[in-house]
Amino acid sequence: MGDFMNDKYYMHFAILEAKKAYKKKEVPVGAIVVDSDGKIIGKGYNQKEKNKLVYAHAEIIAIKKACRKKKDWRLNGCTIYTTLEPCPMCASAIEQSRIDCVFYGASRPEKKNLKIIDQIFKNTKIRKNVRVQECAILLTNFFKEKR
């Protein structure tokens, strides 16, 4: 797992993706996939409303782009940075794609999610609360505006 300064650096790019979603009135979640050389090979932000697809989550989009770049579904040696703790669907995609590490910002409010995530991530290292305040503020502001 990387050092904390690099983790904060890479999370910056996931936050930029989340801001794209925010501007497009999507739930502001962003994700990037970084290869073992430190190169960003996949980016994504939530696009459920735009694409009218339940699975158009930031993590799924970033993984899809990374797989295209590597020309393989296996993303061994890669790390994903996401602004929100992955949902069970995204966690499963991360595990299935063999991504080594997950770094996320804000935690999901649902307590049951933790138990599900722990069951899914068997081979994936996790680091929580990377730039958590920036990630959480985006989400909080988005939902305040919606109400």
CSV table of C-alpha atoms in Angstrom, one decimal:
chain,number,residue,atom,x,y,z
A,1,MET,CA,0.0,0.0,0.0
A,2,GLY,CA,1.3,3.5,-0.8
A,3,ASP,CA,2.3,6.2,1.5
A,4,PHE,CA,-0.2,8.6,2.8
A,5,MET,CA,1.0,11.6,0.9
A,6,ASN,CA,0.6,9.8,-2.4
A,7,ASP,CA,-2.8,8.6,-1.4
A,8,LYS,CA,-3.9,12.2,-0.7
A,9,TYR,CA,-2.4,13.2,-4.1
A,10,TYR,CA,-4.3,10.5,-6.0
A,11,MET,CA,-7.6,11.1,-4.2
A,12,HIS,CA,-7.4,14.7,-5.6
A,13,PHE,CA,-8.1,13.2,-9.0
A,14,ALA,CA,-11.1,11.2,-7.7
A,15,ILE,CA,-12.4,14.4,-6.1
A,16,LEU,CA,-12.1,16.1,-9.5
A,17,GLU,CA,-14.3,13.4,-11.0
A,18,ALA,CA,-16.8,13.7,-8.2
A,19,LYS,CA,-17.0,17.5,-9.0
A,20,LYS,CA,-17.9,16.6,-12.6
A,21,ALA,CA,-20.8,14.5,-11.3
A,22,TYR,CA,-21.9,17.3,-9.0
A,23,LYS,CA,-22.0,19.8,-11.9
A,24,LYS,CA,-24.1,17.4,-13.9
A,25,LYS,CA,-26.5,16.9,-11.0
A,26,GLU,CA,-25.4,13.4,-10.4
A,27,VAL,CA,-24.5,12.1,-6.9
A,28,PRO,CA,-21.0,13.4,-6.6
A,29,VAL,CA,-18.9,10.3,-6.4
A,30,GLY,CA,-15.6,10.0,-8.4
A,31,ALA,CA,-13.1,7.2,-8.8
A,32,ILE,CA,-9.7,6.6,-10.5
A,33,VAL,CA,-7.7,3.4,-11.1
A,34,VAL,CA,-3.9,3.7,-10.8
A,35,ASP,CA,-1.6,1.0,-12.2
A,36,SER,CA,1.5,-0.3,-10.4
A,37,ASP,CA,3.7,2.4,-12.2
A,38,GLY,CA,1.5,5.2,-10.6
A,39,LYS,CA,-0.2,6.0,-13.9
A,40,ILE,CA,-4.0,6.8,-13.9
A,41,ILE,CA,-5.5,4.3,-16.3
A,42,GLY,CA,-9.2,4.7,-15.5
A,43,LYS,CA,-11.4,7.6,-14.4
A,44,GLY,CA,-15.1,7.7,-13.7
A,45,TYR,CA,-17.9,9.6,-12.0
A,46,ASN,CA,-21.5,8.7,-11.3
A,47,GLN,CA,-23.6,8.7,-14.4
A,48,LYS,CA,-26.8,6.9,-13.4
A,49,GLU,CA,-29.2,9.7,-14.3
A,50,LYS,CA,-27.5,10.6,-17.6
A,51,ASN,CA,-27.2,7.0,-18.8
A,52,LYS,CA,-30.4,5.7,-17.1
A,53,LEU,CA,-28.3,2.7,-15.9
A,54,VAL,CA,-28.3,1.4,-12.3
A,55,TYR,CA,-24.7,0.2,-12.6
A,56,ALA,CA,-23.3,3.5,-14.0
A,57,HIS,CA,-21.3,4.1,-10.7
A,58,ALA,CA,-18.0,5.9,-10.7
A,59,GLU,CA,-16.1,2.8,-9.7
A,60,ILE,CA,-17.6,0.6,-12.4
A,61,ILE,CA,-16.9,3.2,-15.1
A,62,ALA,CA,-13.3,3.7,-13.9
A,63,ILE,CA,-12.7,-0.1,-13.8
A,64,LYS,CA,-14.2,-0.5,-17.3
A,65,LYS,CA,-11.8,2.2,-18.7
A,66,ALA,CA,-8.8,0.6,-16.9
A,67,CYS,CA,-9.6,-2.8,-18.3
A,68,ARG,CA,-9.8,-1.3,-21.8
A,69,LYS,CA,-6.4,0.4,-21.3
A,70,LYS,CA,-4.8,-2.8,-20.0
A,71,LYS,CA,-6.7,-5.0,-22.5
A,72,ASP,CA,-7.5,-7.4,-19.7
A,73,TRP,CA,-10.2,-7.8,-17.0
A,74,ARG,CA,-7.5,-8.5,-14.5
A,75,LEU,CA,-6.2,-5.4,-12.7
A,76,ASN,CA,-3.6,-7.0,-10.5
A,77,GLY,CA,-1.2,-4.5,-9.1
A,78,CYS,CA,-3.7,-1.6,-9.5
A,79,THR,CA,-5.3,0.6,-6.8
A,80,ILE,CA,-8.7,2.3,-6.9
A,81,TYR,CA,-9.4,5.6,-5.2
A,82,THR,CA,-13.0,6.5,-4.7
A,83,THR,CA,-14.6,9.4,-2.9
A,84,LEU,CA,-17.2,7.2,-1.2
A,85,GLU,CA,-17.0,3.8,0.4
A,86,PRO,CA,-17.9,1.3,-2.4
A,87,CYS,CA,-21.4,-0.1,-2.4
A,88,PRO,CA,-21.7,-3.9,-2.5
A,89,MET,CA,-22.0,-4.0,-6.3
A,90,CYS,CA,-18.8,-1.9,-6.8
A,91,ALA,CA,-17.0,-3.8,-4.0
A,92,SER,CA,-17.7,-7.0,-5.8
A,93,ALA,CA,-16.5,-5.5,-9.1
A,94,ILE,CA,-13.3,-4.3,-7.4
A,95,GLU,CA,-12.7,-7.8,-5.9
A,96,GLN,CA,-13.5,-9.6,-9.1
A,97,SER,CA,-11.2,-7.4,-11.2
A,98,ARG,CA,-8.4,-8.3,-8.7
A,99,ILE,CA,-7.5,-4.7,-7.8
A,100,ASP,CA,-5.0,-4.8,-4.9
A,101,CYS,CA,-6.0,-1.8,-2.8
A,102,VAL,CA,-9.0,0.5,-2.3
A,103,PHE,CA,-8.7,3.9,-0.8
A,104,TYR,CA,-11.9,5.8,-0.1
A,105,GLY,CA,-12.9,9.1,1.4
A,106,ALA,CA,-16.4,9.3,3.0
A,107,SER,CA,-18.0,6.3,4.6
A,108,ARG,CA,-21.6,5.2,3.7
A,109,PRO,CA,-24.2,6.0,6.4
A,110,GLU,CA,-25.7,2.5,6.2
A,111,LYS,CA,-24.2,0.4,9.0
A,112,LYS,CA,-25.1,-2.9,7.3
A,113,ASN,CA,-22.8,-2.0,4.4
A,114,LEU,CA,-19.7,-2.6,6.5
A,115,LYS,CA,-20.6,-6.2,7.1
A,116,ILE,CA,-21.3,-6.8,3.4
A,117,ILE,CA,-18.1,-5.1,2.4
A,118,ASP,CA,-16.0,-7.1,4.8
A,119,GLN,CA,-17.5,-10.3,3.3
A,120,ILE,CA,-16.7,-9.2,-0.2
A,121,PHE,CA,-13.2,-7.9,0.2
A,122,LYS,CA,-11.1,-11.0,0.9
A,123,ASN,CA,-8.0,-10.2,-1.1
A,124,THR,CA,-8.2,-6.4,-1.3
A,125,LYS,CA,-6.5,-4.0,1.1
A,126,ILE,CA,-8.6,-1.0,2.3
A,127,ARG,CA,-7.7,2.4,3.6
A,128,LYS,CA,-10.5,4.6,4.8
A,129,ASN,CA,-11.0,8.4,5.3
A,130,VAL,CA,-8.5,9.7,2.7
A,131,ARG,CA,-9.4,13.4,2.4
A,132,VAL,CA,-12.6,12.5,4.1
A,133,GLN,CA,-13.8,16.1,4.8
A,134,GLU,CA,-13.6,17.1,1.1
A,135,CYS,CA,-15.4,14.0,0.0
A,136,ALA,CA,-18.1,14.3,2.6
A,137,ILE,CA,-18.7,18.0,2.0
A,138,LEU,CA,-19.4,17.4,-1.7
A,139,LEU,CA,-22.0,14.8,-0.8
A,140,THR,CA,-23.6,16.9,2.0
A,141,ASN,CA,-23.9,19.9,-0.1
A,142,PHE,CA,-25.4,18.0,-3.0
A,143,PHE,CA,-28.1,16.5,-0.8
A,144,LYS,CA,-28.8,19.8,0.9
A,145,GLU,CA,-29.5,21.4,-2.5
A,146,LYS,CA,-31.8,18.5,-3.5
A,147,ARG,CA,-34.0,19.0,-0.5
